[in-house]
Coordinates of C-alpha atoms in Angstrom, one line a residue:
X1 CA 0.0 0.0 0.0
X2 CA 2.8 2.0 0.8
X3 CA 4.7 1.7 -2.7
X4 CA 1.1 2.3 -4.5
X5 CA 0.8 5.9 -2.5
X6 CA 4.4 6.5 -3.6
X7 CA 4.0 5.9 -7.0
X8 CA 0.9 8.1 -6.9
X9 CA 2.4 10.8 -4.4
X10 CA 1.9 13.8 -7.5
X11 CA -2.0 13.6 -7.4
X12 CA -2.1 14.8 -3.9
X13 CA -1.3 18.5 -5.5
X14 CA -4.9 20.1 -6.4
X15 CA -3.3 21.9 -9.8
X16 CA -2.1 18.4 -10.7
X17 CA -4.7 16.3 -9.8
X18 CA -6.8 18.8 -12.1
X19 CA -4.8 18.4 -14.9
X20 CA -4.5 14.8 -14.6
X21 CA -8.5 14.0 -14.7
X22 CA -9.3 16.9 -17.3
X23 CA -6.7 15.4 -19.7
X24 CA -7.3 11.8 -18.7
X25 CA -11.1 12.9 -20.8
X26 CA -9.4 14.7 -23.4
X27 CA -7.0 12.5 -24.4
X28 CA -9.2 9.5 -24.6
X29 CA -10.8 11.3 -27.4
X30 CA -7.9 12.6 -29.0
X31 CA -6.8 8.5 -29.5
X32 CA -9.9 8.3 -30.9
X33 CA -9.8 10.5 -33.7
X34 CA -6.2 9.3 -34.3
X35 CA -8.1 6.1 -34.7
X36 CA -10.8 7.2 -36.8
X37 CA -8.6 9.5 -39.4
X38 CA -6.2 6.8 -39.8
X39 CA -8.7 4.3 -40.5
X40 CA -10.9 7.3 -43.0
X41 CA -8.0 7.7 -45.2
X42 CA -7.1 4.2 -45.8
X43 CA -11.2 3.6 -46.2
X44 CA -11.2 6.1 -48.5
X45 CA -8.0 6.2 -50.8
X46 CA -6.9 2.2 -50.0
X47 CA -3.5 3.8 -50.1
X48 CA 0.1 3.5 -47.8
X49 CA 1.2 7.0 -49.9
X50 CA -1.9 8.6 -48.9
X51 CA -1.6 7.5 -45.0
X52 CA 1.7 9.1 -44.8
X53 CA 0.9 12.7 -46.8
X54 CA -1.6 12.8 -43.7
X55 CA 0.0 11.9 -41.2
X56 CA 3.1 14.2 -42.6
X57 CA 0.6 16.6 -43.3
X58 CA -0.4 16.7 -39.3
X59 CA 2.8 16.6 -37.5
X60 CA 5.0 18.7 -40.3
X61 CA 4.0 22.0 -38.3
X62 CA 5.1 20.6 -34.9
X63 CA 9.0 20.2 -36.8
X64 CA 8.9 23.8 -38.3
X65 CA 6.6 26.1 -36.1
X66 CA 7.5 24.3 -31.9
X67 CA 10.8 26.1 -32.0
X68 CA 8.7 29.3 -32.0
X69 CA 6.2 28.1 -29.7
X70 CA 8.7 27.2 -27.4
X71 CA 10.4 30.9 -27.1
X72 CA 6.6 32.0 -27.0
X73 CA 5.9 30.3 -23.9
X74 CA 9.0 31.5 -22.4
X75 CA 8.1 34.9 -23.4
X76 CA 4.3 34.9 -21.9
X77 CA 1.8 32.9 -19.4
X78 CA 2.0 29.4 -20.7
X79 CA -1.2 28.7 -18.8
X80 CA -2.9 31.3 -21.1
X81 CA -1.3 30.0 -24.1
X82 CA -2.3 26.3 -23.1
X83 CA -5.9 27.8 -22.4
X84 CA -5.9 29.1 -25.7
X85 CA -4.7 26.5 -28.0
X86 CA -7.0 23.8 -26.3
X87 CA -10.1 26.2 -27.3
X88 CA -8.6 26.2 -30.8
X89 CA -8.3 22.4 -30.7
X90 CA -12.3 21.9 -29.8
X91 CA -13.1 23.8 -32.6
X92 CA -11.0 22.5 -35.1
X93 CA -12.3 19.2 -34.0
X94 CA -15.9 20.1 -34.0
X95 CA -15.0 21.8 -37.2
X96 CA -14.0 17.9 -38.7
X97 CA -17.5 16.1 -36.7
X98 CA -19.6 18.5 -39.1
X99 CA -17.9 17.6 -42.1
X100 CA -18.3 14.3 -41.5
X101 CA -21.7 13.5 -40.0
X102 CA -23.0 15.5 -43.1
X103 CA -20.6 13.7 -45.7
X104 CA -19.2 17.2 -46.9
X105 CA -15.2 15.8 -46.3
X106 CA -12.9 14.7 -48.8
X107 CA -8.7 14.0 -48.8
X108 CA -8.3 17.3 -49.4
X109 CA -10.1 18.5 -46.1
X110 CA -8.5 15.9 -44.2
X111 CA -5.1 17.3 -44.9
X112 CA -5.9 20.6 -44.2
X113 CA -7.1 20.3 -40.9
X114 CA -4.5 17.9 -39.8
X115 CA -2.3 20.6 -40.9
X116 CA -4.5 23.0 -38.5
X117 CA -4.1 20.7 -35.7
X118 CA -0.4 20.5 -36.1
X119 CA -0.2 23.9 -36.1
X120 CA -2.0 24.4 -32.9
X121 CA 0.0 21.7 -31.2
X122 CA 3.1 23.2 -31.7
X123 CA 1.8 25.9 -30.0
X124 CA 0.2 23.6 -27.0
X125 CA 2.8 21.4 -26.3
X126 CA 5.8 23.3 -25.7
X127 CA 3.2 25.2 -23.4
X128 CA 2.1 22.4 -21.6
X129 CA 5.2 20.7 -20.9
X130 CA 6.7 23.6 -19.4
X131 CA 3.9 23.9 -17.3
X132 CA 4.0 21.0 -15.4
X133 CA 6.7 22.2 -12.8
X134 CA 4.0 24.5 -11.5
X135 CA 1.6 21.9 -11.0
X136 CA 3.5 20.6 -8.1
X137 CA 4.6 22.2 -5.2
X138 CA 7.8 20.2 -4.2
X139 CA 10.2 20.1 -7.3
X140 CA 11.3 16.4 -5.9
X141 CA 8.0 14.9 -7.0
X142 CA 8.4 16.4 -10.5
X143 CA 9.8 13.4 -12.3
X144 CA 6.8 11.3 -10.6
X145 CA 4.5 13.8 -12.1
X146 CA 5.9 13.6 -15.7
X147 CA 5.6 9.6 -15.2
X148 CA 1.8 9.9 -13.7
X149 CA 1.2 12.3 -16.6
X150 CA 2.8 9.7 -19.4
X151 CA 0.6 6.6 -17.4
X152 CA -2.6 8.7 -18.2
X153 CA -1.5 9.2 -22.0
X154 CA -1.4 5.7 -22.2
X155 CA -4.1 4.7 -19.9
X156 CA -5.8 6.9 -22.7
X157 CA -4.0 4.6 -25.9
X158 CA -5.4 1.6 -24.0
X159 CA -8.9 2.9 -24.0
X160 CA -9.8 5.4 -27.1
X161 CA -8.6 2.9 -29.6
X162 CA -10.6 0.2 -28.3
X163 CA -13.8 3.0 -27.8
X164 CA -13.0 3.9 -31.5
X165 CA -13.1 0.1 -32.4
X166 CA -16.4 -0.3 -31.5
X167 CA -17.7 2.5 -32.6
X168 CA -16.5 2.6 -36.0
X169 CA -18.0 -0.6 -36.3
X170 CA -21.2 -0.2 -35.2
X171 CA -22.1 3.6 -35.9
X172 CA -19.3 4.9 -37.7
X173 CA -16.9 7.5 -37.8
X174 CA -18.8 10.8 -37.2
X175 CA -19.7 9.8 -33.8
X176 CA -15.9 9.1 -32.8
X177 CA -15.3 12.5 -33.9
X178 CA -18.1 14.3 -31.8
X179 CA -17.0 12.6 -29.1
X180 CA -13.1 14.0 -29.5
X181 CA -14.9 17.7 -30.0
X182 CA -16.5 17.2 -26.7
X183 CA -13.9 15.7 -24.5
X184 CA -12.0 18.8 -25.0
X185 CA -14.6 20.4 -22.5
X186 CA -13.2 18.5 -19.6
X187 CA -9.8 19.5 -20.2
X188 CA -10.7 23.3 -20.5
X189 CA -13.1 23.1 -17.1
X190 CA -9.6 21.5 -15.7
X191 CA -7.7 24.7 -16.5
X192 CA -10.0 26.7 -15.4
X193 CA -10.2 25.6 -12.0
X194 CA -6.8 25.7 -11.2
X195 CA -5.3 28.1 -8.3
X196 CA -1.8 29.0 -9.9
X197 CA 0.3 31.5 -8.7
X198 CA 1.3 34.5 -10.5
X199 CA 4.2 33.6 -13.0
X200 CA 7.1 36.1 -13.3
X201 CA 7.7 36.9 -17.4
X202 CA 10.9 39.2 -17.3
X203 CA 10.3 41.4 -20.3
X204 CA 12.8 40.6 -23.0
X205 CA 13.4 43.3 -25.3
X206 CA 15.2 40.6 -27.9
X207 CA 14.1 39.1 -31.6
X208 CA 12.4 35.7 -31.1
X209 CA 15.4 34.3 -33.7
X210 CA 17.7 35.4 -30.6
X211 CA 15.8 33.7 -28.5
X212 CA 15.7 30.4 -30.4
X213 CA 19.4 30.8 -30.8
X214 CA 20.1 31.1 -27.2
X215 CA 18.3 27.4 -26.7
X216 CA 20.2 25.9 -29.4
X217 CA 23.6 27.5 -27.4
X218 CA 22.4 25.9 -24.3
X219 CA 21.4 22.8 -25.5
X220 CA 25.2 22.7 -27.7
X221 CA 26.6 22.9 -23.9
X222 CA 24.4 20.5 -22.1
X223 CA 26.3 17.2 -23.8
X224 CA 23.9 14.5 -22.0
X225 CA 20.7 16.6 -23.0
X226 CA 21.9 16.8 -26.4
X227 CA 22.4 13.2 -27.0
X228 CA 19.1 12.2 -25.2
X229 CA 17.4 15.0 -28.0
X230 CA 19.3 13.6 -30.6
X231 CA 18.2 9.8 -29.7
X232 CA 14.9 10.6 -29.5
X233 CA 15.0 12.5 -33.2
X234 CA 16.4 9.6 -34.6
X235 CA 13.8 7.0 -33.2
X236 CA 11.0 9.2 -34.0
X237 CA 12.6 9.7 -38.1
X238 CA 13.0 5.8 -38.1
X239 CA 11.0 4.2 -36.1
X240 CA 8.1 5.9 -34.6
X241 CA 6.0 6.0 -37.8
X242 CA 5.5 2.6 -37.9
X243 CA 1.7 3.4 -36.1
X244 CA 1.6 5.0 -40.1
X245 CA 1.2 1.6 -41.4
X246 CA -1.3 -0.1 -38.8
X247 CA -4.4 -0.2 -40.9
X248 CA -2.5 -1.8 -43.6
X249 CA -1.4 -4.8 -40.7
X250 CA -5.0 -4.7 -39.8
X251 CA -7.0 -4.9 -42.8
X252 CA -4.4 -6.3 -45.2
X253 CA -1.7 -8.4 -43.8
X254 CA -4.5 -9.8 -40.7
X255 CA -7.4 -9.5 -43.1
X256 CA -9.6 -7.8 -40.2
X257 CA -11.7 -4.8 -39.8
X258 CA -11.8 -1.4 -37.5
X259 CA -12.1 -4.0 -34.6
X260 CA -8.9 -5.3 -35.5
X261 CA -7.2 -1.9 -36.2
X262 CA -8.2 -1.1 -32.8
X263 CA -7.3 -4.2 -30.9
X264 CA -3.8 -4.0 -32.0
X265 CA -3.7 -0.3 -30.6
X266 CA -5.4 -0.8 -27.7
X267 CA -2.8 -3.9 -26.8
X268 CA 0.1 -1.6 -27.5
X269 CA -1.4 1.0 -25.4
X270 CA -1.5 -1.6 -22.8
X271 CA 2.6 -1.8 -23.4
X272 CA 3.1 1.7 -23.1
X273 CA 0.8 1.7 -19.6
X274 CA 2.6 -0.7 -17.9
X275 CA 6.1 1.2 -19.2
X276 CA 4.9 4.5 -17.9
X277 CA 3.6 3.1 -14.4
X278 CA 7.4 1.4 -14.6
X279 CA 8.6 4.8 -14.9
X280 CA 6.4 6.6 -12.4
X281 CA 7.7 3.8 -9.5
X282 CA 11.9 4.7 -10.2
X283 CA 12.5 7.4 -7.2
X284 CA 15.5 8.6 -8.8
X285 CA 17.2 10.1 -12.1
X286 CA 20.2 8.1 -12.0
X287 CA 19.1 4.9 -14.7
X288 CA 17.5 7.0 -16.9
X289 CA 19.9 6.8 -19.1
X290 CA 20.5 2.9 -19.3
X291 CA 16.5 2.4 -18.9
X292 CA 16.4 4.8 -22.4
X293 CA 19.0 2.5 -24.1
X294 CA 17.4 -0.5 -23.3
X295 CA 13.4 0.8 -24.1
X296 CA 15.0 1.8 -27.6
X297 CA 16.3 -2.0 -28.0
X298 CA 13.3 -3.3 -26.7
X299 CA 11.3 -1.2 -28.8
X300 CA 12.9 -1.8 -32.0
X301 CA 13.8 -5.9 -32.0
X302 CA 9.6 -6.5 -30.8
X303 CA 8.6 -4.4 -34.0
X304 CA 11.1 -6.3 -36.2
X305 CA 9.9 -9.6 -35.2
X306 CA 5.8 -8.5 -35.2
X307 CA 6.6 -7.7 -39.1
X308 CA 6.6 -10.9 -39.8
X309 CA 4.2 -12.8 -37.2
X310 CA 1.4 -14.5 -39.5
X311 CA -0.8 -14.7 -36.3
X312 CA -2.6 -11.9 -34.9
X313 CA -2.8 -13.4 -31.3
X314 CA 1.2 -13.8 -31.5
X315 CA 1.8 -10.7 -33.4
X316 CA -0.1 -8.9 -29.9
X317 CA 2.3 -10.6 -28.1
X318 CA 5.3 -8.4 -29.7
X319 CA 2.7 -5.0 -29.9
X320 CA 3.1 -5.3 -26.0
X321 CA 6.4 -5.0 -25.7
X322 CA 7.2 -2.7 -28.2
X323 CA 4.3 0.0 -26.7
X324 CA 6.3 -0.9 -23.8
X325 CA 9.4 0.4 -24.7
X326 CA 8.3 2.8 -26.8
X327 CA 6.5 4.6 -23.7
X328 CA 9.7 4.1 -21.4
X329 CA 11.9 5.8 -24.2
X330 CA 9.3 8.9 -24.3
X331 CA 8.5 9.1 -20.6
X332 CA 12.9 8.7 -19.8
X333 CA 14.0 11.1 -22.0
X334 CA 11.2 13.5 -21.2
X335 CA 11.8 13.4 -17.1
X336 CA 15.8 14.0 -18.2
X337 CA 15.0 16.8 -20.2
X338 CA 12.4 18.2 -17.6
X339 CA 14.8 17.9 -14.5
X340 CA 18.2 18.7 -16.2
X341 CA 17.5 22.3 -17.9
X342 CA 17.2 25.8 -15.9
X343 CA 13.4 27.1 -15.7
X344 CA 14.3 30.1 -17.6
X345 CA 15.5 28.3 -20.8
X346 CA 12.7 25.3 -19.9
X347 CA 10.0 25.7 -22.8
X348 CA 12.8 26.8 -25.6
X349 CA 14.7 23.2 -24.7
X350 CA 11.6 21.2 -24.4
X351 CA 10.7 22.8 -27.8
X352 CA 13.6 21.6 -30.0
X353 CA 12.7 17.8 -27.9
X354 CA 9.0 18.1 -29.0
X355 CA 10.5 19.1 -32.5
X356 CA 12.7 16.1 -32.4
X357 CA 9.9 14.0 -30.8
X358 CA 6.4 15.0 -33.0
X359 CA 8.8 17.1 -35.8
X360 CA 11.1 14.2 -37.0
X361 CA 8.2 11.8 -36.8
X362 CA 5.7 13.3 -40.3
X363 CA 9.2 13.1 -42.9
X364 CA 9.2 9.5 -40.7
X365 CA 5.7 9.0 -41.9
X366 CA 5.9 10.1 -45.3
X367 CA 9.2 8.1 -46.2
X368 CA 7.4 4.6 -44.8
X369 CA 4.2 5.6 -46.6
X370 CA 6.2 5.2 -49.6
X371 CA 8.5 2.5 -49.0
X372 CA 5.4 0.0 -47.7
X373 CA 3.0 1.3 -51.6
X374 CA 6.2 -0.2 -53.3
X375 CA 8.2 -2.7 -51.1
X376 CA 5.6 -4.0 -49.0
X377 CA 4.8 -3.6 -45.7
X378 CA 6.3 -5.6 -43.6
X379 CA 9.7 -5.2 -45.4
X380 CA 9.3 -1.9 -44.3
X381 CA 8.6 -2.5 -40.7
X382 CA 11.4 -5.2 -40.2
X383 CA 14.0 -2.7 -41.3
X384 CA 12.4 -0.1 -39.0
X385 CA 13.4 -2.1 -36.1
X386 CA 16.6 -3.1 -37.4
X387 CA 18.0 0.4 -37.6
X388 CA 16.6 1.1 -34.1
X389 CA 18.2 -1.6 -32.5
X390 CA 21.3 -0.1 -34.3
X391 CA 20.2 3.7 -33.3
X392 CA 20.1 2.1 -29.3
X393 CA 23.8 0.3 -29.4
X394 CA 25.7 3.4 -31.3
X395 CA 24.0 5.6 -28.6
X396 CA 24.8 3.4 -25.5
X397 CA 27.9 3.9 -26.8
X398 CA 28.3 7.4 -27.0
X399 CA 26.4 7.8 -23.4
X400 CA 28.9 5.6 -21.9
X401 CA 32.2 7.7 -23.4
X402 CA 30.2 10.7 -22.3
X403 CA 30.7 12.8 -19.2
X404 CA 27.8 14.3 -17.6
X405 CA 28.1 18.2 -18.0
X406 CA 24.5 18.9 -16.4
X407 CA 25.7 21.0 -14.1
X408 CA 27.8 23.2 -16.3
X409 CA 24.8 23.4 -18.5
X410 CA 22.5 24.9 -15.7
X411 CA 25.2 27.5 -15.1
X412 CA 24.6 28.5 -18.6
X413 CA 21.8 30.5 -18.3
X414 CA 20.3 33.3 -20.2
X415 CA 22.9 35.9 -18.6
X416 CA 25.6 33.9 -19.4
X417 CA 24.4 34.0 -22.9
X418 CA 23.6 37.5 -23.6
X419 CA 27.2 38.0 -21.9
X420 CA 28.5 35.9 -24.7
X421 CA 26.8 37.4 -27.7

């Protein structure tokens, strides 16, 4: 009982617990229309080209446009900014429900808003991960918040994709998308609730280029941070678009249905639960960066081998694990990231990792789109996994040759910056 209450020490903190149940609801719906637009397009244009342009088409803001958001949420509230681009969200998803309960949408208005959304969550997740360190009160129980916070995002994989499922099979896809418009209410009603303190925003007189340029100088001096950004680029350019070619596993390789799409979401959803709850239980720092190495391998060799399972029982058996390690990778090298960089450079850092997290992941997307429409898919997937396991060693590696410069890196603050230039 003891080592449950631990694990769950962060929701004692009324800003957090907020944010935890609002997002818990919106999130849930957002793996629903992930679902649903995944399995529209492929309905629709029966293509693996088309499934990545979408998905590229969604996530190529988040690589261009989160470097910006970043220095704009260092620059004003990022509560207000977060308030903001969840509004935007509802609408642009209530915006796609219409479309689609009256049969007015087509490729074209698929693409454009996904590019919408990507836009906004450039914006909203720079935002959002920066302000999680004011949603506790004690600064030690930070890395057990970002863990908590991964467990619900997952907790929300394991359930929207198996809502979807049956929903797109018994009412269709309009109603998956009403439901996505309205869950953003609970997340809003969250945010509005909370009882934060004032945040200090020191004016800053200087171009927003100088400003990106300053997290790109701190990040250049904080060696371990660097390579934990850099690892996570790399897995999300090779690797992490393998979700791209799902429906093709479902409905071509398994010869199943929505249910089927679903099911194999849902189960690696389950994975990536059990790999955040994993995370939120370590009390310290000092693994992460073995436990990241490891995920990546993990990750990787259970993809390679589900390419070619013929079974979808057995091929669920490999979805666990690689959810698994895909969650521990994410939740690691965010809790590094989080607990390693100076609060006044926070939200331009964690903008170049959402950039090399959500950014790298759309040219991912689009490149596997078009390998699996002329090599095949499971080609396509097996090397994935290959070059991850070979992304994980070369980086153990270089982690193990490196010295950790955290420290000098914190020291290498704004002032010191503006001193240098």
């Amino acid at each position: 009982m003891a080592a449950l209450s631990e694990t769950f020490r962060s929701l004692k903190y009324h800003n957090f617990r907020l944010y935890f149940v609002g997002q818990s609801i919106s999130l849930i719906g957002t793996w629903m229309e992930r679902i649903t637009v995944n399995w529209l397009v492929y309905s629709l244009t029966h293509s693996a080209l088309m499934l990545g342009v979408v998905n590229f088409a969604g996530q190529i803001p988040t690589l261009l446009l989160s470097p910006y958001g970043g220095t704009i949420s260092d620059r004003h509230n990022r509560y207000k900014i977060l308030l903001t681009t969840q509004i935007s969200a509802m609408l642009q998803a209530a915006l796609m429900t219409t479309l689609v309960l009256t049969h007015h949408y087509n490729i074209i208005a698929i693409i454009v808003l996904s590019i919408i959304l990507g836009v906004i969550n450039a914006f909203d997740t720079p935002s959002r991960q920066s302000l999680m360190i004011r949603l506790v009160e004690d600064k030690r129980d930070l890395q057990n918040a970002i863990a908590l916070n991964s467990s619900m995002v997952n907790l929300a994989r394991l359930l929207g994709p198996a809502i979807a499922g049956v929903l797109l099979t018994t009412v269709g896809t309009g109603i998956c998308f009403l439901l996505n418009a309205l869950s953003f209410v609970a997340v809003i009603i969250s945010l509005l609730l909370m009882k934060l303190p004032p945040m200090e925003i020191k004016k800053n007189t200087q171009s927003v280029w100088h400003s990106l340029q300053q997290g790109y100088e701190y990040i250049k001096n904080a060696h371990d941070v660097k390579l934990m950004i850099l690892l996570m680029a790399c897995i999300s350019f090779v690797v992490m678009p393998y979700t791209t070619l799902m429906p093709i596993f479902a409905k071509d390789v398994f010869h199943g249905n929505a249910f089927t799409y679903s099911l194999l979401n849902s189960i690696s959803g389950l994975g990536s639960l059990a790999g955040a709850i994993y995370m939120a239980s370590l009390k310290g720092t000092l693994r992460l960066k073995r436990i990241v190495i490891f995920a990546c391998a993990l990750f990787s060799v259970s993809l390679a081998v589900f390419a070619w399972c013929g079974n979808l029982w057995l091929a669920l058996c490999f979805v666990l694990p690689a959810g698994a390690g895909a969650m521990m990778q994410i939740a690691g090298t965010n809790t590094f990231v989080q607990t390693n960089v100076s609060d006044e450079m926070r939200g331009r850092v964690i903008s170049y990792y959402v950039m090399a997290f959500m950014g790298m992941q759309p040219l991912g997307s689009f490149i596997v789109g078009l390998a699996a429409h002329n090599i095949g898919p499971r080609w396509v997937l097996c090397i994935e996994g290959i070059l991850g396991f070979v992304i994980a060693v070369a980086f153990g590696f270089l982690f193990k040759g490196s010295k950790n410069n955290i420290l000098r890196s914190n020291k290498f603050s704004v002032a010191n910056l503006e001193r240098n230039n």
